[in-house]
Amino acid sequence: MNVGRIASVLHIICASFVLWIVPAQYVFFVDLVAFPISLFLSLRDIILRYQLAACKLPPKIQIDGNGQLDGSTRAETSAQSKDNKSAIRRRVKERNGDLADADSESESATPAEIISADKCVGQFPVCKTMLLVVKLALFAMVVDFVYRPIITPAKDLFVFRPGYVSHDSARLHIRYSDGGNLELRYKELVPKASLLYQNTGSDDTSIDFANNSPWESAGEFGPPTEDTDYTATTALLNLQPATRYLVELHSRESTLHTQTVLLGSVEFRTSPLPHQPSRLRFGTGSCIKPNFPYRPSWTPDIYGFASMLDHSDSLDLIMFMGDFIYADVPLYFGPATEDYRRLYRQVYAAQSSRRLLRKVPMLHVYDDHEIKNNWHDQDQPPMGSAMAAYNEYNGLPNPPPAVSGASYYNFTYGNIAFYAWDTRRYRTQWETPNDSGDAAASDDEHTMLGWEQKQHFIQWLRDVNHTAAVKFVISSVPVTTGWSNFDSSQDTWRGYPTERAEILNLTQHIPNLFFLSGDRHEMAAVELPSGNIEFSTSPVSQFTFPFVGKFKKDIGGEHTIYYRRPGHVKYGILDVDTESDPDTPHITYSLYTTDVHHGKRPAWVYEAKGASWR
């Protein structure tokens, strides 16, 4: 196999791998080398064959049974063949990369060899031309997939979505770059059945927009500025608990007659009063890459969000657990804040993102790919640039941080409590088998949460132990040690066994506490040694490793309830009911993947046994 064929095969394999299997950076780099070599050699071969197609012998040549020219035509063609023998033979040898022998062998070529060679190269290279078109198309798709954030940076992107919604307030995230003062208007959405003048006993509870409560204004505020990439987070205050609201964003344009322009609207439902028994339905998952697996499109989408839209009418919120962008996959564009902002704009510009996020509040934690793969260098660059972009788009709309300037937080929904860890900013180097066995010394040297965050979390456990019926702890990386392939032994909680054991020793005494995580592009439901259950679900819309690595079941005192690897789209939906039986809550986890029932119905359902918690 010559160099051209090797380069062509490499290009086709690498391009297909990046577009449809795993968008790996090093595979992309190999393709960047293989494609130009393949292109040059293919073009050279096609041009050579096209030229040889013009060097044909006279059409009336006769060949005898011995493969020699017929006597009647030998004299007629002797002069032409003498000139053409050397030229054709030389071109044939040149095509085969054997120029050194071309001159020495050209004179010894028989007429039959000349005609045979002419038949081999005397046709236009249709197959090679078609192969060239395929290779060009593949490379064009790779360029579109990798460089789309630069090709279409979405500078004019408009975003208006709800973030954290409490029982009496709502955070609203805005991106608007056209200038002019902005105004928020809101009103309650009252079902028809609750309006006395329309209460006819019908079961119709659809919303009548024409006869709802009157509009209220939250006042005007100035437009977002370029310093924050035209983003802003504002809040509505003094709302009613357990009430559905419609909010509109208007732009006030100062002309001769001041006029307002409706920019967009969102809907949300405030949470119940704290400690009140309630019902909550929320989505969970992590890891998205727009337009993966790749499909040629002017408007790339996020297929996991498109699937979530089928369930959006019943969701109260979505807990997104990291890798909302992939700053280093398949190419790291740089450490500047704008390099990160472009990636957030690409996600929010997707059609399914716009539709889903205006209907369902989404809360976030970040993971490594919001910075760089397997990040554990704390506040070293590019952490500052990465976190600036994260806060502008995802961090500020979250619940208030537990400590000023931090990214970890906690909140409640009725009597359901959440704690969201920051597993990146404070982590140190992971433990190795050679580390000291002394727990105190090892814990000082190897931590994922850091001392301050861990102490805050421990206090939270004490506070919610008998005040919240159900507790969820959000971790961007899995707590289970079942994943040991690739970098799992260092990047997940498996790499921090001392701190993990300390936390599980505490959570084993907390009734109805569940861990939610993502990161591994697979799904596992595991009962941990503490008796707590973890649901680790990903990717929402990314690659999964086919036939690579292995999840180790039932190790280290764990019990694997369910495990699933296949599926570019996987997310969970949890139904929590603390209302039907306030003493014993009911928790149901449902796994959705587009590989099963097209994501319309669950692929797997688990009903957890709630314990008495008072």
XYZ file of C-alpha atoms in Angstrom:
614
model
C 0.000 0.000 0.000
C 1.519 3.348 -1.058
C 1.605 6.594 0.888
C -1.477 8.020 -0.834
C -3.640 5.050 0.065
C -2.425 5.025 3.664
C -3.193 8.746 3.992
C -6.637 8.280 2.442
C -7.541 5.424 4.767
C -6.281 7.364 7.792
C -8.276 10.439 6.801
C -11.516 8.509 6.310
C -11.112 6.629 9.598
C -10.100 9.675 11.645
C -12.786 11.960 10.205
C -15.484 9.352 10.801
C -14.166 8.783 14.335
C -14.293 12.482 15.204
C -17.738 13.028 13.671
C -19.603 9.957 14.875
C -17.664 7.986 17.512
C -15.487 10.133 19.835
C -14.448 13.732 18.994
C -10.947 13.118 20.332
C -8.376 15.878 19.981
C -5.444 13.674 18.934
C -7.526 11.883 16.310
C -8.442 15.299 14.909
C -4.730 16.224 14.767
C -3.948 13.006 12.857
C -6.676 13.891 10.379
C -5.172 17.364 9.918
C -1.957 15.653 8.757
C -3.511 12.804 6.760
C -5.989 14.875 4.751
C -3.582 17.276 2.944
C -1.250 14.366 2.059
C -4.185 12.364 0.761
C -5.541 15.373 -1.138
C -2.217 16.164 -2.848
C -1.523 12.584 -3.919
C -5.099 12.018 -5.075
C -5.092 15.165 -7.196
C -1.707 14.252 -8.682
C -2.924 10.760 -9.551
C -6.153 12.025 -11.120
C -4.322 14.640 -13.217
C -1.784 12.061 -14.388
C -4.479 9.584 -15.356
C -6.378 12.313 -17.180
C -3.255 13.165 -19.184
C -2.595 9.518 -19.998
C -6.160 9.160 -21.199
C -5.232 11.459 -24.086
C -2.218 9.304 -25.153
C -4.110 6.571 -27.037
C -2.802 4.364 -29.859
C -4.536 4.328 -33.291
C -7.976 2.758 -33.016
C -7.532 0.235 -35.874
C -4.601 -1.749 -34.403
C -4.901 -5.545 -34.872
C -3.278 -8.074 -32.507
C -2.394 -11.594 -33.651
C -2.613 -14.747 -31.581
C 0.937 -14.309 -30.266
C 0.192 -10.870 -28.854
C 2.064 -9.090 -31.714
C 0.880 -6.492 -34.200
C -0.798 -7.890 -37.294
C 1.429 -7.709 -40.412
C -1.037 -5.474 -42.286
C -0.798 -2.749 -39.651
C 2.811 -3.174 -38.464
C 4.282 -0.900 -41.137
C 1.520 1.691 -40.670
C 2.078 2.005 -36.945
C 5.817 1.421 -36.699
C 6.677 5.105 -36.742
C 3.976 6.047 -34.226
C 4.662 3.141 -31.918
C 8.354 3.986 -31.858
C 7.522 7.403 -30.453
C 4.638 6.304 -28.228
C 6.284 3.246 -26.706
C 8.723 5.232 -24.658
C 6.187 7.931 -23.656
C 3.460 5.535 -22.523
C 5.849 3.154 -20.812
C 7.480 6.060 -18.992
C 4.099 7.352 -17.771
C 3.106 3.902 -16.575
C 6.356 3.561 -14.656
C 6.016 7.079 -13.311
C 2.559 6.251 -11.980
C 4.022 3.194 -10.246
C 6.797 5.263 -8.691
C 9.602 3.572 -10.653
C 11.095 6.369 -12.742
C 14.582 4.910 -12.556
C 13.595 1.942 -14.720
C 11.335 3.836 -17.085
C 13.995 4.658 -19.714
C 15.761 1.287 -19.624
C 12.560 -0.721 -20.070
C 10.615 1.506 -22.442
C 12.379 0.302 -25.566
C 11.776 -3.364 -24.714
C 8.002 -2.981 -24.366
C 5.955 -5.126 -26.739
C 2.973 -3.685 -28.620
C 0.650 -5.838 -26.519
C 2.110 -4.337 -23.329
C 1.687 -0.864 -24.744
C -1.978 -1.468 -25.583
C -2.558 -3.173 -22.235
C -1.069 -0.202 -20.431
C -3.152 2.143 -22.522
C -6.312 0.273 -21.530
C -5.332 0.584 -17.815
C -4.795 4.311 -17.896
C -6.705 5.402 -20.882
C -10.041 5.922 -19.076
C -11.069 8.964 -17.031
C -10.573 8.043 -13.301
C -14.226 8.161 -12.230
C -13.799 6.064 -9.053
C -10.829 8.062 -7.836
C -12.674 11.299 -8.508
C -15.678 10.083 -6.523
C -13.395 9.043 -3.658
C -11.817 12.490 -3.727
C -15.258 14.080 -3.407
C -16.019 11.860 -0.401
C -12.757 12.844 1.295
C -13.378 16.524 0.648
C -16.907 16.226 2.043
C -15.668 14.451 5.176
C -13.050 17.105 5.818
C -15.583 19.882 5.244
C -17.843 18.265 7.871
C -14.933 17.982 10.319
C -14.091 21.666 9.815
C -17.738 22.619 10.322
C -18.023 20.499 13.467
C -14.778 21.687 15.058
C -14.758 25.344 14.028
C -18.497 26.115 14.127
C -18.105 28.324 17.260
C -15.690 30.509 15.270
C -17.530 30.302 11.943
C -20.805 31.354 13.580
C -19.923 32.988 16.939
C -23.568 33.964 17.655
C -22.660 37.531 18.582
C -26.313 38.597 18.315
C -27.618 35.749 20.501
C -30.675 36.541 22.617
C -31.289 34.547 25.813
C -34.122 34.902 28.300
C -34.557 32.007 30.701
C -35.463 31.287 34.330
C -32.699 30.174 36.678
C -33.243 29.413 40.346
C -36.882 29.775 41.409
C -37.610 29.791 45.141
C -40.958 30.066 46.946
C -40.934 33.872 46.742
C -38.401 34.887 44.063
C -36.995 33.974 40.670
C -33.637 34.628 39.041
C -33.787 35.451 35.346
C -30.847 35.150 32.975
C -30.701 37.569 30.040
C -28.412 38.050 27.062
C -29.274 41.033 24.887
C -26.808 42.993 22.761
C -28.961 45.589 20.971
C -28.951 48.255 23.694
C -31.845 50.183 25.212
C -33.363 49.941 28.682
C -35.160 46.733 29.601
C -38.348 46.132 31.559
C -39.760 42.992 33.172
C -43.513 42.474 33.321
C -45.114 39.510 35.037
C -48.441 38.075 36.103
C -49.881 34.958 37.650
C -51.229 32.257 35.350
C -54.532 31.154 36.825
C -56.189 27.950 35.554
C -59.725 28.397 34.315
C -61.105 26.057 36.956
C -59.843 28.373 39.699
C -61.606 31.447 38.331
C -64.989 31.739 40.041
C -66.698 33.297 37.072
C -65.557 30.413 34.857
C -65.923 27.585 37.337
C -68.528 25.424 35.660
C -67.405 22.101 37.082
C -65.371 21.243 34.008
C -62.092 19.326 34.365
C -60.420 21.718 31.927
C -57.390 23.271 33.681
C -55.742 24.840 30.649
C -54.465 28.387 31.040
C -56.585 31.227 29.723
C -54.137 34.025 28.962
C -56.859 36.565 28.197
C -58.500 36.465 31.625
C -55.596 36.114 33.984
C -54.456 38.488 36.682
C -53.240 41.934 35.575
C -49.673 42.650 34.525
C -47.226 44.037 37.042
C -43.945 45.775 36.251
C -40.686 44.922 38.013
C -39.202 48.201 36.831
C -36.626 49.196 34.260
C -32.910 48.518 34.236
C -30.050 49.337 31.926
C -28.930 47.061 29.103
C -26.182 44.448 29.647
C -22.713 45.589 28.616
C -19.887 44.136 26.570
C -17.879 43.566 29.769
C -20.184 40.653 30.638
C -20.714 39.549 27.031
C -24.085 41.338 27.154
C -25.400 38.998 29.863
C -27.172 39.933 33.070
C -28.977 38.143 35.881
C -31.869 39.904 37.574
C -34.476 38.810 40.100
C -38.216 39.010 40.613
C -39.121 39.377 44.284
C -42.213 39.086 46.465
C -43.786 36.252 44.483
C -46.380 33.822 45.832
C -45.390 30.215 46.661
C -46.522 27.318 44.472
C -47.784 29.732 41.804
C -47.248 29.722 38.060
C -46.043 32.960 36.456
C -45.664 34.354 32.969
C -42.840 36.884 32.590
C -42.171 39.099 29.582
C -39.009 41.018 28.754
C -39.521 44.333 26.946
C -37.060 46.738 25.399
C -37.895 50.410 25.791
C -36.752 52.385 22.770
C -36.373 56.119 23.207
C -37.723 57.801 20.103
C -40.020 60.754 19.612
C -42.659 58.613 21.277
C -41.185 56.053 23.669
C -42.301 52.579 22.675
C -41.727 49.094 24.014
C -40.838 45.975 22.056
C -41.552 42.477 23.377
C -38.289 40.499 23.254
C -39.357 37.203 24.810
C -41.310 35.450 27.544
C -40.781 32.615 30.018
C -42.943 30.561 32.350
C -42.133 29.003 35.707
C -43.747 27.813 38.909
C -42.510 28.950 42.302
C -41.644 26.249 44.806
C -43.783 25.438 47.857
C -43.100 27.004 51.231
C -40.010 25.630 53.002
C -40.643 22.409 54.976
C -43.999 21.918 53.269
C -44.729 18.395 51.920
C -44.621 18.544 48.133
C -44.254 16.803 44.810
C -41.211 17.462 42.636
C -40.326 16.182 39.171
C -36.900 17.139 37.875
C -34.412 16.110 35.199
C -30.773 15.218 35.752
C -27.738 14.596 33.560
C -24.463 16.021 32.274
C -22.221 16.342 29.220
C -23.400 17.928 25.968
C -21.714 18.699 22.657
C -23.813 20.487 20.016
C -24.441 18.460 16.870
C -22.849 15.240 18.050
C -23.160 12.742 16.436
C -22.634 15.067 13.492
C -25.421 15.878 11.056
C -24.958 18.431 8.264
C -27.161 21.369 9.214
C -27.282 25.150 9.057
C -28.631 25.139 12.618
C -26.872 22.436 14.701
C -28.958 21.114 17.571
C -28.501 19.363 20.921
C -30.298 16.047 20.575
C -30.579 15.354 24.304
C -32.330 18.672 24.904
C -34.640 17.919 21.982
C -35.580 14.648 23.691
C -36.095 16.389 27.056
C -38.592 18.699 25.376
C -41.006 15.754 25.173
C -41.202 15.816 28.985
C -40.760 19.539 29.615
C -44.412 20.281 30.437
C -44.172 18.202 33.611
C -40.650 19.176 34.758
C -40.196 21.599 37.645
C -36.460 22.017 37.052
C -33.370 20.411 35.489
C -30.212 19.759 37.493
C -27.301 19.876 35.039
C -24.170 18.354 36.561
C -21.277 19.648 34.500
C -19.590 19.626 31.082
C -22.144 22.033 29.651
C -19.386 23.031 27.216
C -16.305 21.144 26.010
C -13.543 23.739 25.942
C -10.916 21.200 24.860
C -12.875 18.734 22.711
C -12.040 18.255 19.952
C -9.876 21.411 19.950
C -8.826 23.843 22.667
C -9.193 27.322 21.172
C -7.319 29.151 23.918
C -7.439 30.517 27.482
C -9.118 33.862 26.750
C -12.555 34.527 28.227
C -13.968 35.006 24.719
C -12.788 31.503 23.765
C -15.054 30.133 26.496
C -17.923 32.553 25.846
C -18.197 31.410 22.229
C -18.849 27.852 23.383
C -21.629 28.913 25.760
C -23.220 30.962 22.990
C -23.110 27.937 20.692
C -25.044 25.852 23.233
C -27.636 28.531 23.951
C -28.095 29.250 20.232
C -29.321 25.702 19.548
C -33.023 25.584 18.816
C -33.791 22.892 21.397
C -31.907 24.884 24.070
C -33.985 27.972 23.411
C -37.255 26.053 23.568
C -36.396 23.928 26.614
C -34.802 26.590 28.780
C -37.589 29.124 28.417
C -39.960 26.516 29.885
C -37.884 24.756 32.551
C -35.447 26.349 35.034
C -31.982 24.793 34.755
C -29.463 24.827 37.609
C -25.776 24.036 37.139
C -22.562 22.753 38.605
C -19.426 22.849 36.495
C -16.899 20.119 35.813
C -13.514 19.820 34.115
C -14.458 20.515 30.494
C -15.734 23.955 31.410
C -12.007 24.568 32.022
C -9.740 21.780 30.687
C -9.794 18.002 30.906
C -9.314 16.545 34.417
C -8.773 19.966 35.965
C -7.159 19.862 39.427
C -4.925 22.969 39.426
C -7.314 25.076 41.523
C -7.064 28.798 40.622
C -4.210 28.503 38.136
C -4.865 29.883 34.604
C -7.091 29.454 32.709
C -9.403 28.963 35.710
C -10.109 32.715 35.969
C -11.185 33.116 32.338
C -13.186 29.903 32.382
C -15.065 30.815 35.556
C -15.795 34.340 34.304
C -17.635 32.890 31.301
C -19.286 30.176 33.435
C -20.644 32.724 35.902
C -21.949 34.992 33.141
C -23.975 32.194 31.552
C -24.614 29.520 34.210
C -23.260 30.474 37.628
C -25.094 33.685 38.503
C -28.587 32.303 37.695
C -27.955 29.515 40.256
C -29.101 29.727 43.886
C -27.010 32.079 46.035
C -23.626 30.503 46.870
C -23.027 29.139 50.337
C -20.012 31.460 50.700
C -19.445 34.697 48.808
C -17.402 34.048 45.683
C -17.899 30.268 45.833
C -19.764 28.047 43.385
C -21.173 25.427 45.782
C -24.692 26.049 47.065
C -27.730 24.506 48.689
C -31.475 25.113 48.388
C -34.813 23.545 49.220
C -37.992 22.741 47.350
C -40.675 22.352 50.033
C -39.221 19.734 52.346
C -36.784 18.406 49.711
C -33.182 19.607 50.188
C -30.321 19.894 47.673
C -26.585 20.430 48.125
C -24.438 21.054 45.007
C -20.700 20.433 45.418
C -17.855 22.203 43.646
C -15.547 19.248 42.913
C -12.926 21.154 40.881
C -11.781 24.418 42.402
C -10.489 23.071 45.717
C -9.220 19.635 44.765
C -5.598 18.647 45.179
C -3.647 15.810 43.585
C -5.357 12.446 43.945
C -4.208 9.697 46.260
C -2.011 6.831 45.063
C -1.405 3.381 46.575
C 1.918 4.702 47.939
C 0.293 7.478 49.979
C 0.419 7.344 53.749
C -2.263 5.260 55.396
C -2.679 7.833 58.115
C -6.158 9.240 57.488
C -5.550 12.697 58.919
C -2.285 13.276 57.062
C -3.648 11.851 53.820
C -6.804 13.954 54.061
C -4.774 17.135 54.394
C -2.818 16.323 51.264
C -5.606 14.876 49.144
C -9.010 16.544 49.036
C -11.689 17.112 46.447
C -13.912 19.502 48.389
C -11.384 21.508 50.379
C -11.673 22.096 54.117
C -14.117 25.039 54.067
C -16.605 23.456 51.648
C -16.502 20.141 53.496
C -17.210 21.784 56.829
C -20.140 23.682 55.321
C -21.490 20.439 53.865
C -21.188 18.633 57.194
C -23.158 21.411 58.878
C -25.793 21.173 56.147
C -26.152 17.442 56.864
C -26.877 18.256 60.489
C -29.394 20.944 59.539
C -31.439 18.833 57.098
C -31.172 15.485 58.825
C -34.629 15.751 60.412
C -36.010 18.819 58.634
C -36.043 17.536 55.034
C -37.828 14.375 53.994
C -35.480 13.749 51.026
C -31.935 15.018 50.417
C -29.974 15.111 47.154
C -26.216 15.667 46.961
C -25.021 16.816 43.525
C -21.526 15.767 42.450
C -20.103 16.413 38.988
C -18.077 13.170 39.237
C -19.281 9.760 40.451
C -19.004 8.703 44.083
C -19.041 5.027 43.125
C -15.677 3.321 42.562
C -17.072 1.087 39.824
C -15.456 3.137 37.072
C -11.733 2.352 37.022
C -10.956 2.620 33.312
C -8.976 5.470 31.723
C -8.653 8.368 34.152
C -11.437 7.276 36.526
C -8.998 6.112 39.183
C -7.789 9.695 39.601
C -10.554 11.994 38.395
C -13.591 10.559 40.229
C -14.111 10.002 43.956
C -12.198 6.737 43.482
C -9.039 8.863 43.524
C -9.909 10.359 46.944
C -10.776 7.305 49.077
C -9.984 8.886 52.449
C -12.284 11.876 52.019
C -14.908 9.685 50.356
C -14.923 7.318 53.331
C -15.247 10.252 55.720
C -18.297 11.569 53.855
C -19.994 8.180 53.543
C -19.470 7.558 57.252
C -21.650 10.640 57.820
C -24.295 10.091 55.126
C -25.028 6.529 56.266
C -26.869 8.072 59.209
C -28.959 10.451 57.036
C -32.273 8.904 55.921
C -33.397 9.252 52.304
C -30.163 10.826 51.049
C -29.269 10.220 47.383
C -26.225 11.124 45.315
C -26.662 12.412 41.738
C -23.686 12.568 39.389
C -22.595 12.442 35.745
C -19.273 12.675 33.860
C -18.591 9.088 32.704
C -20.860 9.033 29.606
C -22.541 5.928 30.996
C -25.289 5.243 33.501
C -25.096 3.363 36.789
C -27.375 3.045 39.786
C -25.325 1.888 42.763
C -26.005 1.282 46.423
C -22.904 2.661 48.135
C -21.286 1.090 51.236
C -23.126 3.695 53.322
C -26.499 2.432 52.090
C -27.110 5.638 50.107
C -28.041 5.206 46.448
C -26.265 7.041 43.653
C -27.745 7.667 40.191
C -24.926 8.590 37.806
C -26.338 9.598 34.429
C -24.622 10.862 31.293
C -24.257 11.925 28.562
C -27.249 14.091 27.811
C -25.869 14.545 24.290
C -22.321 13.317 23.709
C -20.250 10.266 22.803
C -20.081 7.008 24.688
C -17.075 4.664 24.534
C -18.005 1.552 22.539
C -16.424 -1.714 23.769
C -13.758 0.160 25.768
C -13.241 -0.108 29.511
C -15.428 -1.932 31.971
C -17.587 -0.955 34.925
C -16.686 -3.090 37.927
C -19.843 -4.201 39.646
C -20.266 -4.975 43.346
C -16.797 -3.933 44.506
C -15.663 -2.312 47.746
C -18.918 -2.984 49.558
C -21.052 -1.523 46.743
C -24.060 -3.152 45.113
C -24.725 -2.361 41.453
C -28.451 -2.038 40.878
C -28.300 -1.231 37.159
C -25.670 -0.320 34.567
C -25.972 0.855 30.967
C -23.302 1.925 28.516
C -24.928 2.419 25.048
C -26.616 5.659 24.076
C -25.469 9.084 22.917
C -28.489 10.495 24.773
C -29.113 9.470 28.382
C -30.755 11.445 31.171
C -32.756 10.760 34.287
C -36.049 12.088 35.604
C -36.802 11.824 39.311
C -40.275 11.952 40.829
C -40.269 12.799 44.513
C -43.474 12.625 46.545
C -43.377 13.743 50.165
C -47.044 14.701 50.128
C -48.946 11.421 49.881
C -47.275 10.008 52.981
C -45.372 12.771 54.810
C -43.611 10.276 57.081
C -42.353 7.963 54.326
C -41.472 9.686 51.033
C -41.596 7.984 47.649
C -38.743 8.429 45.138
C -38.789 7.124 41.562
C -35.890 7.343 39.109
C -36.555 6.885 35.374
C -33.789 6.524 32.778
C -34.503 7.884 29.305
C -32.421 7.186 26.224
C -33.246 7.716 22.570
C -32.039 4.154 21.912
C -35.120 2.796 23.706
C -38.651 3.948 22.807
C -37.013 6.985 21.123
C -36.842 8.586 24.554
C -40.633 8.803 24.807
C -40.882 6.218 27.590
C -38.387 5.135 30.259
C -35.751 2.541 29.424
C -35.468 1.633 33.113
C -37.353 2.593 36.278
C -36.320 2.239 39.901
C -38.543 2.902 42.897
C -36.556 3.677 46.019
C -37.869 2.703 49.407
C -38.264 5.813 51.499
C -37.536 5.595 55.201
C -39.156 7.339 58.120
C -37.180 10.532 58.584
C -38.692 12.525 61.449
